[in-house]
CSV table of C-alpha atoms in Angstrom, one decimal:
chain,number,residue,atom,x,y,z
A,1,UNK,CA,-13.6,-39.8,-10.8
A,2,UNK,CA,-15.4,-42.2,-13.2
A,3,UNK,CA,-16.5,-39.4,-15.6
A,4,UNK,CA,-20.2,-40.2,-14.9
A,5,UNK,CA,-22.1,-37.3,-13.4
A,6,UNK,CA,-25.3,-37.8,-11.3
A,7,UNK,CA,-27.5,-35.0,-9.9
A,8,UNK,CA,-28.7,-34.3,-7.4
A,9,UNK,CA,-26.4,-36.0,-4.9
A,10,UNK,CA,-29.0,-35.9,-2.2
A,11,UNK,CA,-32.8,-35.5,-2.3
A,12,UNK,CA,-35.3,-35.5,0.5
A,13,UNK,CA,-39.0,-35.6,-0.4
A,14,UNK,CA,-42.3,-36.9,0.9
A,15,UNK,CA,-44.4,-39.9,0.1
A,16,UNK,CA,-46.6,-39.5,-3.0
A,17,UNK,CA,-44.2,-37.1,-4.6
A,18,UNK,CA,-42.4,-37.4,-7.9
A,19,UNK,CA,-38.6,-36.8,-8.5
A,20,UNK,CA,-36.3,-36.9,-11.4
A,21,UNK,CA,-32.7,-38.1,-11.2
A,22,UNK,CA,-30.3,-37.2,-13.9
A,23,UNK,CA,-27.2,-38.9,-15.3
A,24,UNK,CA,-24.6,-37.7,-17.7
A,25,UNK,CA,-22.5,-40.6,-19.0
A,26,UNK,CA,-18.8,-40.5,-19.9
A,27,UNK,CA,-18.0,-38.7,-23.1
A,28,UNK,CA,-18.6,-41.2,-26.0
A,29,UNK,CA,-20.4,-43.9,-23.9
A,30,UNK,CA,-23.6,-44.9,-25.6
A,31,UNK,CA,-25.0,-47.1,-22.9
A,32,UNK,CA,-26.6,-46.0,-19.6
A,33,UNK,CA,-27.6,-48.3,-16.8
A,34,UNK,CA,-29.7,-47.5,-13.7
A,35,UNK,CA,-29.2,-49.4,-10.5
A,36,UNK,CA,-31.0,-49.1,-7.1
A,37,UNK,CA,-29.1,-49.9,-3.9
A,38,UNK,CA,-31.0,-50.3,-0.7
A,39,UNK,CA,-29.9,-51.8,2.6
A,40,UNK,CA,-32.2,-54.8,2.4
A,41,UNK,CA,-32.0,-55.5,-1.4
A,42,UNK,CA,-28.4,-54.7,-2.3
A,43,UNK,CA,-27.6,-53.4,-5.8
A,44,UNK,CA,-30.6,-54.1,-8.1
A,45,UNK,CA,-30.4,-53.5,-11.9
A,46,UNK,CA,-33.3,-51.4,-13.1
A,47,UNK,CA,-32.9,-50.6,-16.7
A,48,UNK,CA,-30.5,-50.1,-19.6
A,49,UNK,CA,-30.5,-47.7,-22.5
A,50,UNK,CA,-28.3,-47.8,-25.6
A,51,UNK,CA,-28.2,-44.8,-27.9
A,52,UNK,CA,-31.7,-43.7,-26.9
A,53,UNK,CA,-33.4,-47.0,-27.1
A,54,UNK,CA,-34.3,-49.3,-24.2
A,55,UNK,CA,-32.0,-52.3,-24.3
A,56,UNK,CA,-32.7,-54.3,-21.1
A,57,UNK,CA,-35.1,-54.2,-18.2
A,58,UNK,CA,-34.6,-55.4,-14.7
A,59,UNK,CA,-36.6,-55.0,-11.5
A,60,UNK,CA,-38.0,-51.6,-12.3
A,61,UNK,CA,-41.4,-50.8,-10.8
A,62,UNK,CA,-44.2,-49.5,-13.0
A,63,UNK,CA,-44.1,-46.2,-10.9
A,64,UNK,CA,-40.5,-45.7,-12.3
A,65,UNK,CA,-39.6,-44.8,-15.8
A,66,UNK,CA,-36.5,-43.7,-17.6
A,67,UNK,CA,-35.4,-42.3,-20.9
A,68,UNK,CA,-32.2,-41.4,-22.7
A,69,UNK,CA,-32.1,-38.2,-24.7
A,70,UNK,CA,-30.3,-37.5,-28.1
A,71,UNK,CA,-27.4,-36.0,-26.2
A,72,UNK,CA,-27.2,-39.4,-24.4
A,73,UNK,CA,-27.9,-38.1,-20.9
A,74,UNK,CA,-30.5,-40.1,-19.1
A,75,UNK,CA,-33.2,-39.4,-16.5
A,76,UNK,CA,-34.9,-41.7,-14.1
A,77,UNK,CA,-38.4,-40.6,-13.0
A,78,UNK,CA,-39.7,-42.0,-9.8
A,79,UNK,CA,-43.4,-41.2,-9.0
A,80,UNK,CA,-46.0,-41.9,-6.2
A,81,UNK,CA,-43.0,-42.3,-3.9
A,82,UNK,CA,-43.2,-44.7,-1.0
A,83,UNK,CA,-40.9,-45.0,2.1
A,84,UNK,CA,-39.4,-48.1,0.6
A,85,UNK,CA,-38.1,-46.2,-2.4
A,86,UNK,CA,-35.5,-44.5,-0.1
A,87,UNK,CA,-32.2,-45.8,-1.6
A,88,UNK,CA,-29.1,-44.9,-3.5
A,89,UNK,CA,-29.7,-44.7,-7.2
A,90,UNK,CA,-26.6,-45.3,-9.4
A,91,UNK,CA,-26.1,-44.6,-13.0
A,92,UNK,CA,-23.4,-46.3,-15.0
A,93,UNK,CA,-22.2,-46.1,-18.6
A,94,UNK,CA,-20.2,-48.1,-21.0
A,95,UNK,CA,-18.9,-47.9,-24.5
A,96,UNK,CA,-19.3,-50.7,-27.1
A,97,UNK,CA,-15.5,-50.8,-27.9
A,98,UNK,CA,-14.5,-51.0,-24.2
A,99,UNK,CA,-13.8,-54.0,-22.0
A,100,UNK,CA,-16.9,-56.2,-22.1
A,101,UNK,CA,-18.7,-55.8,-18.7
A,102,UNK,CA,-16.8,-52.8,-17.7
A,103,UNK,CA,-19.3,-50.3,-16.4
A,104,UNK,CA,-18.3,-46.9,-15.0
A,105,UNK,CA,-20.5,-45.9,-12.2
A,106,UNK,CA,-21.4,-42.4,-10.9
A,107,UNK,CA,-21.3,-41.5,-7.2
A,108,UNK,CA,-25.1,-42.0,-6.9
A,109,UNK,CA,-28.1,-39.9,-5.9
A,110,UNK,CA,-29.3,-40.6,-2.4
A,111,UNK,CA,-33.1,-40.4,-2.2
A,112,UNK,CA,-34.8,-40.1,1.2
A,113,UNK,CA,-38.6,-40.5,1.2
A,114,UNK,CA,-40.2,-39.2,4.5
B,1,UNK,CA,-29.0,-66.5,-13.9
B,2,UNK,CA,-26.0,-68.3,-12.5
B,3,UNK,CA,-25.4,-67.3,-8.9
B,4,UNK,CA,-22.2,-66.6,-6.9
B,5,UNK,CA,-21.5,-67.3,-3.3
B,6,UNK,CA,-19.1,-65.2,-1.3
B,7,UNK,CA,-18.3,-64.9,2.4
B,8,UNK,CA,-20.1,-62.0,4.0
B,9,UNK,CA,-16.9,-60.5,5.4
B,10,UNK,CA,-13.1,-60.9,5.6
B,11,UNK,CA,-10.3,-59.3,7.5
B,12,UNK,CA,-6.8,-58.6,6.4
B,13,UNK,CA,-3.7,-56.9,7.7
B,14,UNK,CA,-2.3,-54.0,5.8
B,15,UNK,CA,0.5,-54.9,3.4
B,16,UNK,CA,-0.4,-58.6,3.4
B,17,UNK,CA,-1.9,-60.5,0.5
B,18,UNK,CA,-5.7,-61.1,0.5
B,19,UNK,CA,-7.5,-63.9,-1.2
B,20,UNK,CA,-11.2,-63.3,-1.7
B,21,UNK,CA,-13.0,-66.5,-2.7
B,22,UNK,CA,-16.1,-66.9,-4.9
B,23,UNK,CA,-18.1,-70.0,-5.7
B,24,UNK,CA,-20.1,-70.3,-8.9
B,25,UNK,CA,-20.9,-73.9,-9.3
B,26,UNK,CA,-23.7,-73.4,-11.9
B,27,UNK,CA,-21.5,-71.3,-14.2
B,28,UNK,CA,-22.2,-71.8,-17.9
B,29,UNK,CA,-19.9,-71.8,-20.9
B,30,UNK,CA,-20.8,-68.3,-21.9
B,31,UNK,CA,-20.4,-66.7,-18.4
B,32,UNK,CA,-17.5,-64.4,-17.8
B,33,UNK,CA,-16.4,-63.8,-14.2
B,34,UNK,CA,-16.2,-60.2,-13.2
B,35,UNK,CA,-15.1,-58.6,-10.0
B,36,UNK,CA,-16.2,-55.1,-8.9
B,37,UNK,CA,-15.6,-53.3,-5.7
B,38,UNK,CA,-17.4,-50.5,-3.9
B,39,UNK,CA,-15.5,-48.2,-1.6
B,40,UNK,CA,-17.5,-46.4,1.1
B,41,UNK,CA,-19.8,-43.7,-0.3
B,42,UNK,CA,-18.9,-44.4,-3.9
B,43,UNK,CA,-20.3,-46.3,-6.8
B,44,UNK,CA,-18.9,-49.7,-7.8
B,45,UNK,CA,-15.7,-49.8,-9.8
B,46,UNK,CA,-14.5,-52.5,-12.1
B,47,UNK,CA,-11.5,-54.5,-10.8
B,48,UNK,CA,-10.9,-57.4,-13.2
B,49,UNK,CA,-12.5,-60.1,-15.3
B,50,UNK,CA,-11.7,-63.5,-16.9
B,51,UNK,CA,-13.2,-66.4,-18.7
B,52,UNK,CA,-10.9,-69.5,-18.2
B,53,UNK,CA,-7.3,-68.3,-17.7
B,54,UNK,CA,-5.8,-66.5,-14.8
B,55,UNK,CA,-5.6,-62.8,-15.3
B,56,UNK,CA,-3.4,-60.0,-13.9
B,57,UNK,CA,-3.8,-56.2,-14.0
B,58,UNK,CA,-2.5,-53.3,-12.0
B,59,UNK,CA,-5.2,-53.7,-9.4
B,60,UNK,CA,-5.4,-57.4,-8.7
B,61,UNK,CA,-5.0,-61.0,-10.0
B,62,UNK,CA,-7.9,-63.4,-10.7
B,63,UNK,CA,-7.3,-67.1,-10.3
B,64,UNK,CA,-9.9,-69.3,-11.9
B,65,UNK,CA,-10.3,-72.9,-11.1
B,66,UNK,CA,-9.9,-75.4,-13.9
B,67,UNK,CA,-13.5,-76.4,-13.8
B,68,UNK,CA,-14.5,-72.7,-13.5
B,69,UNK,CA,-16.8,-73.5,-10.6
B,70,UNK,CA,-14.8,-71.1,-8.3
B,71,UNK,CA,-12.5,-68.2,-8.5
B,72,UNK,CA,-10.3,-66.1,-6.2
B,73,UNK,CA,-9.5,-62.4,-6.4
B,74,UNK,CA,-6.0,-61.7,-5.1
B,75,UNK,CA,-4.9,-58.4,-3.8
B,76,UNK,CA,-1.2,-58.8,-3.5
B,77,UNK,CA,-0.6,-56.1,-0.8
B,78,UNK,CA,-3.7,-54.8,0.9
B,79,UNK,CA,-3.8,-51.1,1.8
B,80,UNK,CA,-6.2,-49.3,4.0
B,81,UNK,CA,-7.7,-47.9,0.7
B,82,UNK,CA,-8.7,-51.5,-0.4
B,83,UNK,CA,-11.3,-51.7,2.4
B,84,UNK,CA,-14.5,-52.1,0.4
B,85,UNK,CA,-17.2,-54.5,-0.6
B,86,UNK,CA,-16.0,-56.8,-3.3
B,87,UNK,CA,-18.5,-58.3,-5.7
B,88,UNK,CA,-18.0,-61.5,-7.7
B,89,UNK,CA,-20.4,-61.4,-10.8
B,90,UNK,CA,-21.1,-63.8,-13.6
B,91,UNK,CA,-21.9,-62.0,-16.8
B,92,UNK,CA,-23.6,-63.9,-19.7
B,93,UNK,CA,-21.7,-62.9,-22.8
B,94,UNK,CA,-25.0,-63.3,-24.7
B,95,UNK,CA,-26.8,-60.8,-22.5
B,96,UNK,CA,-24.5,-57.8,-23.2
B,97,UNK,CA,-23.1,-55.8,-20.3
B,98,UNK,CA,-25.9,-56.2,-17.8
B,99,UNK,CA,-24.5,-57.1,-14.4
B,100,UNK,CA,-26.3,-58.8,-11.5
B,101,UNK,CA,-24.7,-58.0,-8.2
B,102,UNK,CA,-25.0,-60.3,-5.2
B,103,UNK,CA,-24.2,-59.5,-1.6
B,104,UNK,CA,-20.4,-59.3,-1.9
B,105,UNK,CA,-17.7,-59.7,0.6
B,106,UNK,CA,-16.9,-56.7,3.0
B,107,UNK,CA,-13.1,-56.5,3.3
B,108,UNK,CA,-11.7,-54.8,6.4
B,109,UNK,CA,-8.1,-53.9,6.4
B,110,UNK,CA,-6.3,-53.5,9.7
B,111,UNK,CA,-3.3,-51.2,10.1
């Protein structure tokens, strides 16, 4: 158990809909990272937040947005869903004083778009 | 970003050592070498990392070539639980903790 909690574990929805994925980082971790893992693209970095502020942006679509709240939990919002958005979405967290590059990943949220 | 090249898959026998290779010929001076693994139905987990010297921890050893253009992750005694996808990642120390995953090596362990 990494200490990172993601909900929901599974989600099935239809094209055009909007969903929100939630992540609670490990206690004390200030950074949250979102990754998307699909069969054809592998693990893709989406976005990073540090203590509520956006820190780095990767291959995140304009239809996707994220935020980190004052209690440090984060939400990833996916809108106007397409079939190709079906994937595993992972959240990870890290602490500034930890091993550089050591991220703690949750178990993921599996999104299926029908 | 500097890229890594790993074999798509490898097989090992249980309780034998496993050497997982990684080529990173375009590595820069500020790049750290990280290894993560992803067990079935789980998120990736940190295994080990290094810069220039060989490293050991409770999970594995990391052997880094003198020119840093390649590295090898060593599992000293593979167990069935070590069956996973192993990712070799270069992390630019100037870019914080952001990790770019490649395709990885799928390790299969035979009993």
